[in-house]
mmCIF file of C-alpha atoms in Angstrom:
data_model
loop_
_atom_site.group_PDB
_atom_site.id
_atom_site.type_symbol
_atom_site.label_atom_id
_atom_site.label_comp_id
_atom_site.label_asym_id
_atom_site.label_seq_id
_atom_site.Cartn_x
_atom_site.Cartn_y
_atom_site.Cartn_z
ATOM 1 C CA MET A 1 129.348 -11.785 106.474
ATOM 2 C CA SER A 2 126.535 -12.470 108.885
ATOM 3 C CA HIS A 3 122.999 -11.988 107.742
ATOM 4 C CA ILE A 4 119.560 -13.075 108.834
ATOM 5 C CA PRO A 5 118.465 -16.104 106.786
ATOM 6 C CA SER A 6 115.279 -16.030 104.788
ATOM 7 C CA PRO A 7 112.279 -17.375 106.713
ATOM 8 C CA ALA A 8 111.828 -19.890 103.894
ATOM 9 C CA LEU A 9 115.134 -21.525 104.864
ATOM 10 C CA LEU A 10 114.122 -22.026 108.452
ATOM 11 C CA GLU A 11 111.871 -24.996 108.030
ATOM 12 C CA PRO A 12 109.122 -25.351 110.633
ATOM 13 C CA VAL A 13 109.378 -28.396 112.851
ATOM 14 C CA ALA A 14 106.186 -30.233 113.566
ATOM 15 C CA ALA A 15 104.927 -30.441 117.115
ATOM 16 C CA VAL A 16 105.681 -33.785 118.721
ATOM 17 C CA PRO A 17 103.334 -35.776 120.974
ATOM 18 C CA GLU A 18 104.520 -36.285 124.514
ATOM 19 C CA THR A 19 104.928 -40.024 123.874
ATOM 20 C CA ALA A 20 107.489 -39.337 121.122
ATOM 21 C CA ARG A 21 109.763 -37.272 123.319
ATOM 22 C CA PRO A 22 112.893 -38.639 125.018
ATOM 23 C CA THR A 23 112.171 -39.953 128.498
ATOM 24 C CA GLU A 24 113.517 -37.705 131.241
ATOM 25 C CA PRO A 25 112.697 -37.642 134.958
ATOM 26 C CA ASP A 26 109.890 -35.282 135.852
ATOM 27 C CA THR A 27 111.398 -31.904 136.692
ATOM 28 C CA PRO A 28 109.862 -28.450 137.028
ATOM 29 C CA THR A 29 110.041 -26.355 133.873
ATOM 30 C CA PRO A 30 112.809 -23.825 134.541
ATOM 31 C CA ALA A 31 112.295 -20.132 133.899
ATOM 32 C CA ARG A 32 113.875 -18.776 130.733
ATOM 33 C CA ALA A 33 117.522 -18.057 131.431
ATOM 34 C CA PRO A 34 118.766 -14.624 130.418
ATOM 35 C CA THR A 35 122.003 -16.242 129.216
ATOM 36 C CA GLY A 36 120.266 -18.790 126.962
ATOM 37 C CA GLN A 37 121.865 -19.459 123.598
ATOM 38 C CA ARG A 38 120.340 -19.224 120.122
ATOM 39 C CA ILE A 39 120.854 -22.797 118.934
ATOM 40 C CA LEU A 40 120.427 -24.257 115.454
ATOM 41 C CA VAL A 41 119.115 -27.842 115.528
ATOM 42 C CA VAL A 42 119.904 -29.618 112.246
ATOM 43 C CA ASP A 43 118.173 -33.013 112.144
ATOM 44 C CA GLY A 44 116.530 -34.870 109.281
ATOM 45 C CA ASP A 45 114.042 -36.484 111.678
ATOM 46 C CA ALA A 46 111.282 -33.924 112.282
ATOM 47 C CA ALA A 47 110.003 -35.743 115.386
ATOM 48 C CA LEU A 48 113.386 -35.839 117.110
ATOM 49 C CA ALA A 49 114.133 -32.237 116.113
ATOM 50 C CA GLY A 50 110.774 -31.111 117.479
ATOM 51 C CA SER A 51 111.384 -32.872 120.770
ATOM 52 C CA LEU A 52 114.881 -31.450 121.149
ATOM 53 C CA THR A 53 113.883 -27.870 120.312
ATOM 54 C CA ALA A 54 111.052 -28.089 122.863
ATOM 55 C CA GLN A 55 113.437 -29.353 125.555
ATOM 56 C CA LEU A 56 116.032 -26.682 124.775
ATOM 57 C CA ARG A 57 113.363 -23.995 124.988
ATOM 58 C CA ARG A 58 112.355 -25.289 128.433
ATOM 59 C CA HIS A 59 115.961 -24.903 129.530
ATOM 60 C CA GLY A 60 116.027 -21.239 128.547
ATOM 61 C CA HIS A 61 117.558 -21.472 125.098
ATOM 62 C CA ASP A 62 116.247 -20.075 121.815
ATOM 63 C CA PRO A 63 116.336 -22.995 119.341
ATOM 64 C CA VAL A 64 115.457 -23.030 115.648
ATOM 65 C CA GLY A 65 115.217 -26.217 113.602
ATOM 66 C CA VAL A 66 116.024 -27.115 109.996
ATOM 67 C CA ARG A 67 115.968 -30.515 108.300
ATOM 68 C CA HIS A 68 118.326 -29.954 105.359
ATOM 69 C CA GLY A 69 122.048 -29.296 105.220
ATOM 70 C CA SER A 70 121.592 -26.610 102.581
ATOM 71 C CA ALA A 71 119.320 -24.681 104.953
ATOM 72 C CA ALA A 72 121.853 -25.109 107.759
ATOM 73 C CA LEU A 73 124.544 -23.518 105.587
ATOM 74 C CA HIS A 74 122.538 -20.298 105.704
ATOM 75 C CA ALA A 75 120.969 -20.465 109.151
ATOM 76 C CA TYR A 76 124.234 -21.048 111.086
ATOM 77 C CA GLN A 77 125.215 -17.420 110.568
ATOM 78 C CA ASP A 78 122.480 -16.221 112.919
ATOM 79 C CA VAL A 79 123.083 -18.586 115.873
ATOM 80 C CA GLU A 80 125.555 -19.097 118.704
ATOM 81 C CA LEU A 81 125.807 -22.892 118.535
ATOM 82 C CA VAL A 82 124.912 -25.686 116.081
ATOM 83 C CA LEU A 83 123.629 -29.165 117.002
ATOM 84 C CA LEU A 84 124.246 -31.173 113.831
ATOM 85 C CA ASP A 85 122.966 -34.619 112.873
ATOM 86 C CA LEU A 86 125.050 -36.455 110.282
ATOM 87 C CA ASP A 87 122.198 -38.180 108.428
ATOM 88 C CA LEU A 88 120.403 -35.442 106.491
ATOM 89 C CA PRO A 89 118.113 -35.710 103.436
ATOM 90 C CA ASP A 90 120.336 -33.741 101.052
ATOM 91 C CA LEU A 91 123.917 -33.543 102.331
ATOM 92 C CA ASP A 92 126.108 -35.620 104.594
ATOM 93 C CA GLY A 93 126.502 -33.926 107.970
ATOM 94 C CA LEU A 94 130.292 -34.171 107.825
ATOM 95 C CA GLN A 95 130.230 -32.140 104.617
ATOM 96 C CA VAL A 96 128.036 -29.528 106.305
ATOM 97 C CA CYS A 97 130.350 -29.436 109.328
ATOM 98 C CA ARG A 98 133.445 -28.898 107.174
ATOM 99 C CA ALA A 99 131.743 -26.213 105.108
ATOM 100 C CA ILE A 100 130.696 -24.227 108.193
ATOM 101 C CA ARG A 101 134.055 -24.610 109.914
ATOM 102 C CA GLU A 102 135.944 -23.325 106.892
ATOM 103 C CA VAL A 103 134.338 -19.903 107.236
ATOM 104 C CA SER A 104 133.049 -19.684 110.813
ATOM 105 C CA ARG A 105 134.057 -20.412 114.390
ATOM 106 C CA VAL A 106 130.501 -21.014 115.586
ATOM 107 C CA PRO A 107 130.571 -23.988 118.003
ATOM 108 C CA ILE A 108 129.327 -27.268 116.485
ATOM 109 C CA ILE A 109 128.236 -30.343 118.427
ATOM 110 C CA ILE A 110 127.515 -33.401 116.311
ATOM 111 C CA VAL A 111 124.479 -35.312 117.614
ATOM 112 C CA THR A 112 124.126 -38.570 115.701
ATOM 113 C CA ALA A 113 123.264 -42.253 115.739
ATOM 114 C CA ARG A 114 126.677 -43.076 114.231
ATOM 115 C CA ARG A 115 128.451 -44.633 117.181
ATOM 116 C CA SER A 116 131.771 -45.991 115.864
ATOM 117 C CA GLU A 117 135.115 -44.579 116.930
ATOM 118 C CA LEU A 118 135.922 -43.821 113.281
ATOM 119 C CA ASP A 119 132.752 -41.745 112.890
ATOM 120 C CA CYS A 120 133.667 -39.757 116.010
ATOM 121 C CA VAL A 121 137.216 -39.173 114.749
ATOM 122 C CA LEU A 122 135.912 -38.054 111.352
ATOM 123 C CA GLY A 123 133.459 -35.684 113.016
ATOM 124 C CA LEU A 124 136.127 -34.064 115.172
ATOM 125 C CA HIS A 125 138.492 -33.807 112.199
ATOM 126 C CA ALA A 126 135.692 -32.120 110.229
ATOM 127 C CA GLY A 127 135.716 -29.335 112.823
ATOM 128 C CA ALA A 128 133.138 -30.364 115.427
ATOM 129 C CA ASP A 129 133.766 -29.187 118.994
ATOM 130 C CA ASP A 130 132.091 -32.265 120.518
ATOM 131 C CA TYR A 131 130.410 -35.515 119.477
ATOM 132 C CA VAL A 132 127.292 -36.959 121.138
ATOM 133 C CA THR A 133 125.658 -40.254 120.139
ATOM 134 C CA LYS A 134 121.939 -41.074 120.133
ATOM 135 C CA PRO A 135 120.193 -41.987 122.336
ATOM 136 C CA TYR A 136 121.536 -39.437 124.774
ATOM 137 C CA GLY A 137 120.489 -38.004 128.112
ATOM 138 C CA LEU A 138 119.225 -34.438 127.920
ATOM 139 C CA ARG A 139 121.177 -33.417 131.015
ATOM 140 C CA GLU A 140 124.389 -34.657 129.407
ATOM 141 C CA LEU A 141 123.673 -32.735 126.211
ATOM 142 C CA ILE A 142 122.910 -29.533 128.127
ATOM 143 C CA ALA A 143 126.155 -29.961 130.095
ATOM 144 C CA ARG A 144 128.117 -30.425 126.881
ATOM 145 C CA ILE A 145 126.513 -27.310 125.360
ATOM 146 C CA GLU A 146 127.523 -25.289 128.428
ATOM 147 C CA ALA A 147 131.081 -26.701 128.373
ATOM 148 C CA VAL A 148 131.555 -25.921 124.675
ATOM 149 C CA MET A 149 130.215 -22.381 125.142
ATOM 150 C CA ARG A 150 132.607 -21.799 128.072
ATOM 151 C CA ARG A 151 135.570 -22.881 125.964
ATOM 152 C CA THR A 152 134.410 -20.697 123.080
ATOM 153 C CA ARG A 153 134.157 -17.591 125.268
ATOM 154 C CA TRP A 154 137.771 -18.050 126.332
ATOM 155 C CA GLN A 155 139.057 -18.285 122.761
ATOM 156 C CA PRO A 156 140.448 -15.154 121.102
ATOM 157 C CA ALA A 157 138.065 -13.512 118.662
ATOM 158 C CA ALA A 158 138.370 -14.502 115.028
ATOM 159 C CA ALA A 159 140.066 -12.059 112.717
ATOM 160 C CA ARG A 160 137.521 -9.585 111.420
ATOM 161 C CA GLU A 161 139.798 -8.092 108.785
ATOM 162 C CA MET A 162 141.594 -9.960 106.013
ATOM 163 C CA ASP A 163 144.723 -8.328 104.666
ATOM 164 C CA LEU A 164 145.738 -10.049 101.436
ATOM 165 C CA GLY A 165 148.295 -7.705 99.965
ATOM 166 C CA ARG A 166 146.509 -5.275 97.659
ATOM 167 C CA LEU A 167 143.146 -6.680 98.743
ATOM 168 C CA ARG A 168 141.644 -5.879 102.144
ATOM 169 C CA ILE A 169 138.314 -7.116 103.480
ATOM 170 C CA ASP A 170 136.636 -5.706 106.592
ATOM 171 C CA VAL A 171 134.153 -8.404 107.612
ATOM 172 C CA ASP A 172 132.232 -6.321 110.150
ATOM 173 C CA SER A 173 131.644 -3.304 107.921
ATOM 174 C CA ARG A 174 131.494 -5.454 104.754
ATOM 175 C CA GLN A 175 133.912 -3.103 103.026
ATOM 176 C CA VAL A 176 136.439 -4.152 100.390
ATOM 177 C CA THR A 177 139.383 -2.153 99.093
ATOM 178 C CA VAL A 178 141.933 -2.836 96.348
ATOM 179 C CA ASP A 179 145.012 -0.620 96.437
ATOM 180 C CA ASP A 180 143.180 1.458 99.092
ATOM 181 C CA GLN A 181 140.302 2.124 96.690
ATOM 182 C CA ASN A 182 136.805 1.142 97.845
ATOM 183 C CA VAL A 183 135.067 -1.585 95.850
ATOM 184 C CA ALA A 184 131.254 -1.670 96.006
ATOM 185 C CA LEU A 185 130.002 -5.272 96.076
ATOM 186 C CA THR A 186 126.552 -6.783 96.344
ATOM 187 C CA ARG A 187 125.785 -8.997 99.348
ATOM 188 C CA LYS A 188 126.315 -12.218 97.386
ATOM 189 C CA GLU A 189 129.515 -10.944 95.771
ATOM 190 C CA PHE A 190 130.871 -10.058 99.207
ATOM 191 C CA ASP A 191 129.915 -13.462 100.661
ATOM 192 C CA LEU A 192 131.540 -15.229 97.709
ATOM 193 C CA LEU A 193 134.746 -13.197 98.069
ATOM 194 C CA CYS A 194 134.904 -13.868 101.825
ATOM 195 C CA LEU A 195 134.599 -17.610 101.301
ATOM 196 C CA LEU A 196 137.483 -17.563 98.837
ATOM 197 C CA ALA A 197 139.585 -15.195 100.957
ATOM 198 C CA ALA A 198 139.159 -17.319 104.092
ATOM 199 C CA GLN A 199 141.258 -20.013 102.347
ATOM 200 C CA PRO A 200 143.419 -18.138 99.859
ATOM 201 C CA ASP A 201 145.519 -21.163 98.887
ATOM 202 C CA THR A 202 142.643 -23.647 98.600
ATOM 203 C CA VAL A 203 140.454 -24.534 95.638
ATOM 204 C CA ILE A 204 136.844 -24.434 96.866
ATOM 205 C CA PRO A 205 134.460 -26.708 94.932
ATOM 206 C CA ARG A 206 131.756 -25.034 92.871
ATOM 207 C CA LYS A 207 129.027 -27.018 94.662
ATOM 208 C CA GLN A 208 130.219 -25.879 98.092
ATOM 209 C CA LEU A 209 130.261 -22.229 97.022
ATOM 210 C CA LEU A 210 126.743 -22.528 95.628
ATOM 211 C CA GLN A 211 125.394 -24.182 98.769
ATOM 212 C CA GLN A 212 127.016 -21.761 101.201
ATOM 213 C CA VAL A 213 126.286 -18.523 99.359
ATOM 214 C CA TRP A 214 123.000 -19.289 97.615
ATOM 215 C CA GLY A 215 121.537 -22.315 99.409
ATOM 216 C CA ASP A 216 118.674 -23.713 97.338
ATOM 217 C CA SER A 217 118.130 -20.538 95.299
ATOM 218 C CA TRP A 218 120.476 -20.798 92.337
ATOM 219 C CA SER A 219 120.578 -21.663 88.677
ATOM 220 C CA ARG A 220 123.363 -23.169 86.597
ATOM 221 C CA ARG A 221 124.863 -19.838 85.648
ATOM 222 C CA THR A 222 124.512 -18.197 89.061
ATOM 223 C CA ILE A 223 128.101 -18.601 90.193
ATOM 224 C CA ASP A 224 129.620 -17.834 86.763
ATOM 225 C CA THR A 225 127.684 -14.580 86.559
ATOM 226 C CA HIS A 226 128.781 -13.508 90.042
ATOM 227 C CA VAL A 227 132.406 -14.532 89.485
ATOM 228 C CA SER A 228 132.493 -12.490 86.275
ATOM 229 C CA SER A 229 130.988 -9.475 88.047
ATOM 230 C CA LEU A 230 133.384 -9.855 90.995
ATOM 231 C CA ARG A 231 136.410 -9.975 88.715
ATOM 232 C CA GLY A 232 135.255 -6.832 86.935
ATOM 233 C CA LYS A 233 134.764 -4.888 90.139
ATOM 234 C CA LEU A 234 138.085 -6.015 91.649
ATOM 235 C CA GLY A 235 139.875 -4.962 88.478
ATOM 236 C CA GLY A 236 141.026 -8.154 86.781
ATOM 237 C CA ASN A 237 140.398 -11.839 86.089
ATOM 238 C CA GLY A 238 143.378 -12.794 88.255
ATOM 239 C CA TRP A 239 141.512 -12.163 91.515
ATOM 240 C CA VAL A 240 139.300 -15.236 91.101
ATOM 241 C CA VAL A 241 141.026 -18.209 89.482
ATOM 242 C CA THR A 242 138.991 -20.962 87.817
ATOM 243 C CA VAL A 243 140.239 -24.518 88.353
ATOM 244 C CA ARG A 244 138.449 -26.451 85.642
ATOM 245 C CA GLY A 245 136.308 -29.340 86.811
ATOM 246 C CA VAL A 246 136.769 -28.411 90.475
ATOM 247 C CA GLY A 247 135.912 -24.868 91.478
ATOM 248 C CA PHE A 248 137.565 -21.533 92.249
ATOM 249 C CA LYS A 249 140.361 -20.078 94.367
ATOM 250 C CA LEU A 250 141.454 -16.580 95.305
ATOM 251 C CA GLY A 251 144.200 -15.158 93.104
ATOM 252 C CA THR A 252 146.536 -12.203 93.484
ATOM 253 C CA GLY A 253 144.998 -9.912 90.892
#
């Protein structure tokens, strides 16, 4: 289900004057590490995001910054780790964290000014791998990134094939079969089906589906049109069940 997000979703982060950057002891700029991670920085504050991406780049990583949660819901698919602020212009960061975790095992570290124990508990329950409060020391953040990545490498790989009775989905090859017959889906139809199949017994809200599959590029009838097309290609209305006033869930055909 991975794809490269549109350049329009990856919002440029303004350059930040030296005086706006977090204070750190003077240290030589390290050479780019061959093991650096591609990191998504999601922060509604352009100045802080610019400072952090610059610091991560100096430490050998390959950061990209976005300001909006809707953009993050597309861009996370092309990175190895997400640094997620909770206070975003369009969505609450906890909502973004839950939405990503429902369909992906990409490591997420919440980096936020919310300092209460309850906020930390909510963040971890939403699926974050770690929780860092602002202001933070850069060395601590780098150490936490490395620790989370070590733990992730030791975890077994996520299932790349979903076997749901008559329906089978191969995530890597993006192939779908029903009763061993291939079903040709568009990219958006496949992404929509994968989101539903990842939680076959859960009703997924319409708004969440729209944000994760289409981001900012959708109209009112977008999801209804795709659901109708998906049902037709899978061979029946029972594959995608409408829960009125809430959203959709995967059916059994």
